[in-house]
Amino acid sequence: VDLSVHLAGLTLANPLLPGSGPPGDNLAKLLRLQAAGIGALVTKTISTHHPHVPKPCMAFDGDLFFNVEKWSEKSAEEWTTRILPELKPSHVPLIASLGYTPADLQELIPAFDPFADGFEISTHYIPDDPDQLQKTVEAIKRLTGKPVIIKLSAHARDIMASAKACERGGADAITAINSIGPVISIDIEKRASRLGEDSPYAWLSGPAIKPIAMRCVWDIAHAVKIPVIACGGVASGKDVIEFLMAGATAVETCTSLVRQGPDFIVQLLSEITDWCASHHVDTLAELIGSAAPTFRPTK
Ligand SMILES: Cc1cc2nc3c(=O)[nH]c(=O)nc-3n(C[C@H](O)[C@H](O)[C@H](O)COP(=O)(O)O)c2cc1C
């Protein structure tokens, strides 16, 4: 089975990427993902100033996974001087996740351009305004010739309008979605919120959010022509196949990687290959968007 996919000018050996977050927040973890056979690497989001991250910053309740993480606690300088030069000779494409304001990106993109094969820009902490999003994407595209992927959150008022604004601005692909929230989870033994210091709010990820991510991927894939990278709740190879059928060209996984480590990538690759072989699917291109026509309105 040929698992390779073409994504925004990059050729990936397979459609799997880590969702920006703990799986890509240091050199050792990025190298382990590469050794596990990941299709492309994505860093933890990097910004211009140091975040305050309450500890612990992750907790689970059964299948529900909560976090109060922000962006990388490592400085942009540490990334460009100590981490990314070590990955440069890699044959696995490297996507730098950067955020957030136009001023942050003006500073970060030129610094990361020599190391990255593409950029994923988080919109998690910027105003939910398609016009502003379009202008931000246009400004980013003036800073780099590398593929620019915009990561949207499900809490956008109109995710299709946001996706169209990204496409108009020149984005090369869209990732959907980020963690969902804010949410609250109470530890009844402690009579306190599971996470947080001065606020009880957290963000939800993992299998619980998969159907929301599926809807967003489906809607975006119908709204724009640029490729969509699915992210949210992947726990098995069948989840990856489902996202491809909904219209995704590639698929990210964060929470399951946090919980299971890089062997999860090996497991996904084997499950995807087995499913394709048993269903006589030779290339993943046959699957992308293949569920969509069935449900398209007929009038
Ligand atoms: C602990 C944690 C940290 C995260 N940090 C980031 C981040 O720095 N940047 C980002 O774009 N998304 C971040 N995310 C969101 C994930 O990349 C992903 O979009 C989301 O968790 C849904 O995918 P999943 O269900 O496979 O985890 C984080 C998620 C978790 C659980």
Tab-separated table of C-alpha atoms and ligand atoms in Angstrom:
chain	number	residue	atom	x	y	z
A	1	VAL	CA	0.000	0.000	0.000
A	2	ASP	CA	1.347	3.459	-0.946
A	3	LEU	CA	0.733	5.673	2.102
A	4	SER	CA	2.423	8.786	0.663
A	5	VAL	CA	0.466	12.021	0.372
A	6	HIS	CA	1.119	15.403	-1.253
A	7	LEU	CA	0.443	18.266	1.084
A	8	ALA	CA	0.878	21.923	0.175
A	9	GLY	CA	3.918	21.278	-2.009
A	10	LEU	CA	5.472	18.760	0.420
A	11	THR	CA	5.626	15.011	-0.188
A	12	LEU	CA	5.055	12.991	2.985
A	13	ALA	CA	5.856	9.263	3.231
A	14	ASN	CA	2.569	8.893	5.112
A	15	PRO	CA	-0.236	11.211	6.289
A	16	LEU	CA	0.670	11.199	10.011
A	17	LEU	CA	1.911	14.263	11.907
A	18	PRO	CA	2.071	15.058	15.623
A	19	GLY	CA	-0.449	17.659	16.750
A	20	SER	CA	1.476	20.656	18.036
A	21	GLY	CA	2.041	20.112	21.747
A	22	PRO	CA	4.067	17.944	24.127
A	23	PRO	CA	5.026	15.342	21.433
A	24	GLY	CA	7.119	18.017	19.676
A	25	ASP	CA	8.430	20.136	22.527
A	26	ASN	CA	12.065	18.991	22.596
A	27	LEU	CA	14.763	17.481	20.388
A	28	ALA	CA	14.689	13.968	21.884
A	29	LYS	CA	10.932	13.640	21.339
A	30	LEU	CA	11.139	14.945	17.757
A	31	LEU	CA	13.931	12.466	16.972
A	32	ARG	CA	11.895	9.601	18.463
A	33	LEU	CA	8.885	10.519	16.305
A	34	GLN	CA	11.145	10.557	13.274
A	35	ALA	CA	12.491	7.099	14.169
A	36	ALA	CA	8.913	5.826	14.578
A	37	GLY	CA	8.247	6.730	10.920
A	38	ILE	CA	6.125	9.899	11.217
A	39	GLY	CA	5.230	11.608	7.892
A	40	ALA	CA	6.275	15.095	9.051
A	41	LEU	CA	7.279	16.748	12.313
A	42	VAL	CA	5.386	19.626	13.959
A	43	THR	CA	6.918	21.566	16.845
A	44	LYS	CA	5.130	22.742	19.971
A	45	THR	CA	3.862	26.282	19.238
A	46	ILE	CA	6.645	28.825	19.707
A	47	SER	CA	6.025	32.497	20.455
A	48	THR	CA	7.970	35.610	21.417
A	49	HIS	CA	7.527	35.664	25.175
A	50	HIS	CA	7.621	33.144	28.001
A	51	PRO	CA	4.222	31.696	29.019
A	52	HIS	CA	3.151	31.044	32.584
A	53	VAL	CA	2.038	27.387	32.619
A	54	PRO	CA	0.424	26.103	35.853
A	55	LYS	CA	1.764	22.676	36.928
A	56	PRO	CA	0.469	20.044	36.580
A	57	CYS	CA	-0.713	21.129	33.160
A	58	MET	CA	-2.347	17.850	32.028
A	59	ALA	CA	-4.862	15.498	33.665
A	60	PHE	CA	-7.260	12.788	32.572
A	61	ASP	CA	-10.560	11.356	33.728
A	62	GLY	CA	-11.044	8.088	31.828
A	63	ASP	CA	-10.972	8.963	28.133
A	64	LEU	CA	-11.323	12.690	28.831
A	65	PHE	CA	-8.013	14.553	28.601
A	66	PHE	CA	-7.588	18.075	29.968
A	67	ASN	CA	-4.751	20.574	29.673
A	68	VAL	CA	-3.859	24.106	30.672
A	69	GLU	CA	-0.729	24.275	28.513
A	70	LYS	CA	0.056	27.365	26.487
A	71	TRP	CA	2.929	27.695	24.033
A	72	SER	CA	6.510	26.435	24.375
A	73	GLU	CA	8.362	27.325	27.567
A	74	LYS	CA	11.564	27.261	25.485
A	75	SER	CA	12.556	30.557	23.892
A	76	ALA	CA	12.601	31.083	20.137
A	77	GLU	CA	16.379	31.457	20.424
A	78	GLU	CA	16.740	28.058	22.111
A	79	TRP	CA	14.714	26.524	19.281
A	80	THR	CA	16.768	28.153	16.500
A	81	THR	CA	20.193	27.679	18.073
A	82	ARG	CA	19.998	24.312	19.887
A	83	ILE	CA	17.061	22.243	18.619
A	84	LEU	CA	16.257	22.885	14.968
A	85	PRO	CA	19.870	22.831	13.645
A	86	GLU	CA	20.058	19.222	14.894
A	87	LEU	CA	16.970	18.298	12.856
A	88	LYS	CA	18.059	20.131	9.710
A	89	PRO	CA	19.714	17.120	7.981
A	90	SER	CA	16.500	15.099	8.483
A	91	HIS	CA	14.634	13.873	5.426
A	92	VAL	CA	11.328	14.192	7.325
A	93	PRO	CA	9.684	17.579	6.617
A	94	LEU	CA	9.658	19.900	9.620
A	95	ILE	CA	6.695	22.188	10.256
A	96	ALA	CA	7.358	24.972	12.781
A	97	SER	CA	4.251	25.865	14.761
A	98	LEU	CA	4.350	29.597	15.502
A	99	GLY	CA	2.005	32.116	17.126
A	100	TYR	CA	0.291	34.505	17.582
A	101	THR	CA	0.047	38.211	16.634
A	102	PRO	CA	1.214	39.711	13.327
A	103	ALA	CA	4.068	41.385	15.303
A	104	ASP	CA	5.110	37.992	16.813
A	105	LEU	CA	5.078	36.382	13.358
A	106	GLN	CA	7.014	39.251	11.746
A	107	GLU	CA	9.805	38.485	14.211
A	108	LEU	CA	9.576	34.671	14.272
A	109	ILE	CA	9.094	33.634	10.639
A	110	PRO	CA	12.408	35.019	9.293
A	111	ALA	CA	14.241	33.436	12.255
A	112	PHE	CA	12.674	30.004	11.645
A	113	ASP	CA	12.677	30.114	7.816
A	114	PRO	CA	16.164	28.538	7.420
A	115	PHE	CA	15.096	25.484	9.449
A	116	ALA	CA	11.439	24.873	8.591
A	117	ASP	CA	9.942	23.206	5.501
A	118	GLY	CA	6.626	24.864	6.355
A	119	PHE	CA	4.773	26.760	9.044
A	120	GLU	CA	1.659	25.982	11.016
A	121	ILE	CA	0.213	29.156	12.516
A	122	SER	CA	-1.970	28.838	15.600
A	123	THR	CA	-4.971	31.164	15.719
A	124	HIS	CA	-5.910	30.004	19.232
A	125	TYR	CA	-5.332	33.317	20.994
A	126	ILE	CA	-6.177	35.835	18.271
A	127	PRO	CA	-9.542	37.527	17.595
A	128	ASP	CA	-12.119	35.429	15.721
A	129	ASP	CA	-12.467	37.740	12.719
A	130	PRO	CA	-12.193	36.379	9.137
A	131	ASP	CA	-11.123	39.762	7.651
A	132	GLN	CA	-8.317	40.120	10.167
A	133	LEU	CA	-7.360	36.483	9.573
A	134	GLN	CA	-7.099	37.092	5.822
A	135	LYS	CA	-4.848	40.126	6.384
A	136	THR	CA	-2.675	38.161	8.818
A	137	VAL	CA	-2.269	35.316	6.296
A	138	GLU	CA	-1.385	37.820	3.541
A	139	ALA	CA	1.250	39.366	5.814
A	140	ILE	CA	2.699	35.927	6.673
A	141	LYS	CA	2.861	34.935	2.997
A	142	ARG	CA	4.951	38.065	2.311
A	143	LEU	CA	7.497	36.811	4.895
A	144	THR	CA	8.146	33.317	3.499
A	145	GLY	CA	8.008	31.221	0.346
A	146	LYS	CA	7.430	28.064	2.409
A	147	PRO	CA	3.956	26.500	2.809
A	148	VAL	CA	1.788	28.278	5.366
A	149	ILE	CA	-0.786	26.166	7.207
A	150	ILE	CA	-3.357	27.919	9.380
A	151	LYS	CA	-4.672	26.024	12.413
A	152	LEU	CA	-8.294	26.837	13.241
A	153	SER	CA	-10.189	26.196	16.445
A	154	ALA	CA	-13.699	24.753	16.569
A	155	HIS	CA	-14.853	27.722	18.610
A	156	ALA	CA	-14.589	30.005	15.554
A	157	ARG	CA	-18.042	31.545	15.070
A	158	ASP	CA	-18.127	30.316	11.447
A	159	ILE	CA	-15.263	27.931	10.707
A	160	MET	CA	-16.115	27.805	6.986
A	161	ALA	CA	-15.908	31.621	6.751
A	162	SER	CA	-12.548	31.475	8.595
A	163	ALA	CA	-11.274	28.771	6.233
A	164	LYS	CA	-12.343	30.767	3.171
A	165	ALA	CA	-10.613	33.863	4.560
A	166	CYS	CA	-7.408	31.828	4.987
A	167	GLU	CA	-7.665	30.568	1.406
A	168	ARG	CA	-8.227	34.123	0.087
A	169	GLY	CA	-5.187	35.263	2.061
A	170	GLY	CA	-3.045	32.640	0.295
A	171	ALA	CA	-2.860	29.878	2.939
A	172	ASP	CA	-1.542	26.584	1.560
A	173	ALA	CA	-3.519	24.331	3.938
A	174	ILE	CA	-5.722	24.394	7.017
A	175	THR	CA	-5.419	22.329	10.193
A	176	ALA	CA	-8.571	21.693	12.233
A	177	ILE	CA	-8.974	21.603	15.205
A	178	ASN	CA	-7.267	22.725	18.406
A	179	SER	CA	-8.379	21.572	21.908
A	180	ILE	CA	-11.954	22.493	22.832
A	181	GLY	CA	-12.895	24.846	25.616
A	182	PRO	CA	-12.806	26.358	28.015
A	183	VAL	CA	-14.100	23.384	30.018
A	184	ILE	CA	-14.131	22.488	33.717
A	185	SER	CA	-13.487	19.096	35.320
A	186	ILE	CA	-13.783	18.714	39.099
A	187	ASP	CA	-11.876	16.174	41.165
A	188	ILE	CA	-14.555	15.271	43.736
A	189	GLU	CA	-12.007	13.902	46.235
A	190	LYS	CA	-10.180	17.235	46.266
A	191	ARG	CA	-13.373	19.303	45.784
A	192	ALA	CA	-11.376	21.350	43.304
A	193	SER	CA	-10.868	21.816	39.635
A	194	ARG	CA	-8.480	19.166	38.318
A	195	LEU	CA	-6.168	21.778	36.791
A	196	GLY	CA	-5.381	25.467	37.010
A	197	GLU	CA	-4.215	27.947	39.619
A	198	ASP	CA	-6.131	31.199	39.503
A	199	SER	CA	-8.728	29.870	37.053
A	200	PRO	CA	-10.670	26.565	36.979
A	201	TYR	CA	-10.753	26.465	33.176
A	202	ALA	CA	-8.982	23.889	31.039
A	203	TRP	CA	-9.022	22.587	27.443
A	204	LEU	CA	-10.411	19.220	26.305
A	205	SER	CA	-8.813	16.907	23.731
A	206	GLY	CA	-8.695	13.213	22.822
A	207	PRO	CA	-11.434	10.847	21.542
A	208	ALA	CA	-14.251	12.931	23.097
A	209	ILE	CA	-13.662	15.710	20.536
A	210	LYS	CA	-13.307	13.503	17.434
A	211	PRO	CA	-16.859	13.991	16.104
A	212	ILE	CA	-16.492	17.778	16.449
A	213	ALA	CA	-13.172	17.665	14.603
A	214	MET	CA	-14.797	15.412	11.953
A	215	ARG	CA	-17.575	17.961	11.375
A	216	CYS	CA	-15.058	20.802	11.092
A	217	VAL	CA	-12.850	18.863	8.639
A	218	TRP	CA	-15.882	17.903	6.572
A	219	ASP	CA	-17.213	21.481	6.463
A	220	ILE	CA	-13.830	23.018	5.643
A	221	ALA	CA	-13.095	20.411	2.948
A	222	HIS	CA	-16.371	21.418	1.276
A	223	ALA	CA	-15.698	25.155	1.675
A	224	VAL	CA	-12.154	25.445	0.252
A	225	LYS	CA	-9.888	23.857	-2.372
A	226	ILE	CA	-6.692	23.883	-0.282
A	227	PRO	CA	-5.886	20.699	1.673
A	228	VAL	CA	-7.133	20.081	5.200
A	229	ILE	CA	-5.092	18.494	7.994
A	230	ALA	CA	-7.374	16.798	10.515
A	231	CYS	CA	-6.602	16.913	14.220
A	232	GLY	CA	-8.715	15.778	17.148
A	233	GLY	CA	-9.247	12.507	18.954
A	234	VAL	CA	-7.338	10.049	16.780
A	235	ALA	CA	-7.005	6.802	18.733
A	236	SER	CA	-6.698	4.197	15.957
A	237	GLY	CA	-5.899	3.654	12.292
A	238	LYS	CA	-9.653	3.559	11.583
A	239	ASP	CA	-9.931	7.119	12.940
A	240	VAL	CA	-7.290	8.210	10.420
A	241	ILE	CA	-9.200	6.494	7.567
A	242	GLU	CA	-12.412	8.235	8.743
A	243	PHE	CA	-10.727	11.666	8.663
A	244	LEU	CA	-9.349	10.965	5.159
A	245	MET	CA	-12.831	9.975	3.963
A	246	ALA	CA	-14.213	13.190	5.487
A	247	GLY	CA	-11.805	15.159	3.279
A	248	ALA	CA	-8.485	15.391	5.143
A	249	THR	CA	-5.212	14.982	3.233
A	250	ALA	CA	-3.154	14.405	6.394
A	251	VAL	CA	-3.925	13.714	10.044
A	252	GLU	CA	-2.363	14.940	13.285
A	253	THR	CA	-2.502	13.234	16.674
A	254	CYS	CA	-1.528	14.804	19.990
A	255	THR	CA	-3.341	13.327	23.022
A	256	SER	CA	-2.886	9.655	22.050
A	257	LEU	CA	0.806	10.362	21.415
A	258	VAL	CA	1.111	11.979	24.857
A	259	ARG	CA	-0.526	8.958	26.459
A	260	GLN	CA	1.110	6.172	24.410
A	261	GLY	CA	4.407	7.599	23.136
A	262	PRO	CA	5.888	7.288	19.621
A	263	ASP	CA	4.986	3.568	19.344
A	264	PHE	CA	1.475	4.865	18.684
A	265	ILE	CA	2.707	6.012	15.250
A	266	VAL	CA	4.011	2.516	14.488
A	267	GLN	CA	0.613	1.097	15.536
A	268	LEU	CA	-1.310	3.599	13.352
A	269	LEU	CA	0.858	2.897	10.298
A	270	SER	CA	0.309	-0.828	10.661
A	271	GLU	CA	-3.468	-0.464	11.191
A	272	ILE	CA	-3.835	1.868	8.187
A	273	THR	CA	-1.803	-0.476	5.969
A	274	ASP	CA	-3.828	-3.530	7.091
A	275	TRP	CA	-7.154	-1.757	6.546
A	276	CYS	CA	-6.145	-0.600	3.061
A	277	ALA	CA	-4.833	-4.048	2.107
A	278	SER	CA	-8.018	-5.795	3.283
A	279	HIS	CA	-10.183	-3.248	1.405
A	280	HIS	CA	-8.088	-3.358	-1.813
A	281	VAL	CA	-7.069	0.290	-1.463
A	282	ASP	CA	-3.679	0.864	-3.154
A	283	THR	CA	-3.171	4.583	-2.501
A	284	LEU	CA	-4.536	6.953	0.140
A	285	ALA	CA	-5.544	9.412	-2.591
A	286	GLU	CA	-8.438	6.990	-3.297
A	287	LEU	CA	-9.781	7.636	0.198
A	288	ILE	CA	-9.480	11.425	0.530
A	289	GLY	CA	-12.970	12.953	0.507
A	290	SER	CA	-14.464	9.652	-0.632
A	291	ALA	CA	-17.337	9.709	1.903
A	292	ALA	CA	-18.337	13.221	1.050
A	293	PRO	CA	-20.237	12.817	-2.257
A	294	THR	CA	-22.729	10.391	-0.673
A	295	PHE	CA	-24.125	13.122	1.515
A	296	ARG	CA	-23.876	16.098	-0.806
A	297	PRO	CA	-27.265	17.805	-1.236
A	298	THR	CA	-28.807	16.647	-4.519
A	299	LYS	CA	-30.667	19.895	-5.283
B	1	LIG	C1	-1.128	19.149	26.461
B	1	LIG	C2	-1.491	19.766	25.144
B	1	LIG	C3	-0.757	20.846	24.657
B	1	LIG	C4	-1.087	21.440	23.441
B	1	LIG	N1	-0.335	22.483	22.958
B	1	LIG	C5	-0.608	23.018	21.746
B	1	LIG	C6	0.209	24.024	21.169
B	1	LIG	O1	1.210	24.437	21.728
B	1	LIG	N2	-0.162	24.508	19.955
B	1	LIG	C7	-1.255	24.057	19.269
B	1	LIG	O2	-1.514	24.530	18.162
B	1	LIG	N3	-2.040	23.080	19.781
B	1	LIG	C8	-1.735	22.558	20.986
B	1	LIG	N4	-2.516	21.534	21.483
B	1	LIG	C9	-3.667	21.057	20.699
B	1	LIG	C10	-3.332	19.809	19.876
B	1	LIG	O3	-2.328	20.064	18.911
B	1	LIG	C11	-4.575	19.304	19.137
B	1	LIG	O4	-5.016	20.309	18.250
B	1	LIG	C12	-5.754	18.944	20.047
B	1	LIG	O5	-5.305	18.430	21.287
B	1	LIG	C13	-6.703	17.929	19.394
B	1	LIG	O6	-6.015	16.765	18.990
B	1	LIG	P1	-5.922	15.422	19.909
B	1	LIG	O7	-7.314	15.102	20.353
B	1	LIG	O8	-5.270	14.399	19.041
B	1	LIG	O9	-5.059	15.819	21.077
B	1	LIG	C14	-2.190	20.942	22.704
B	1	LIG	C15	-2.933	19.841	23.189
B	1	LIG	C16	-2.590	19.246	24.390
B	1	LIG	C17	-3.384	18.066	24.877
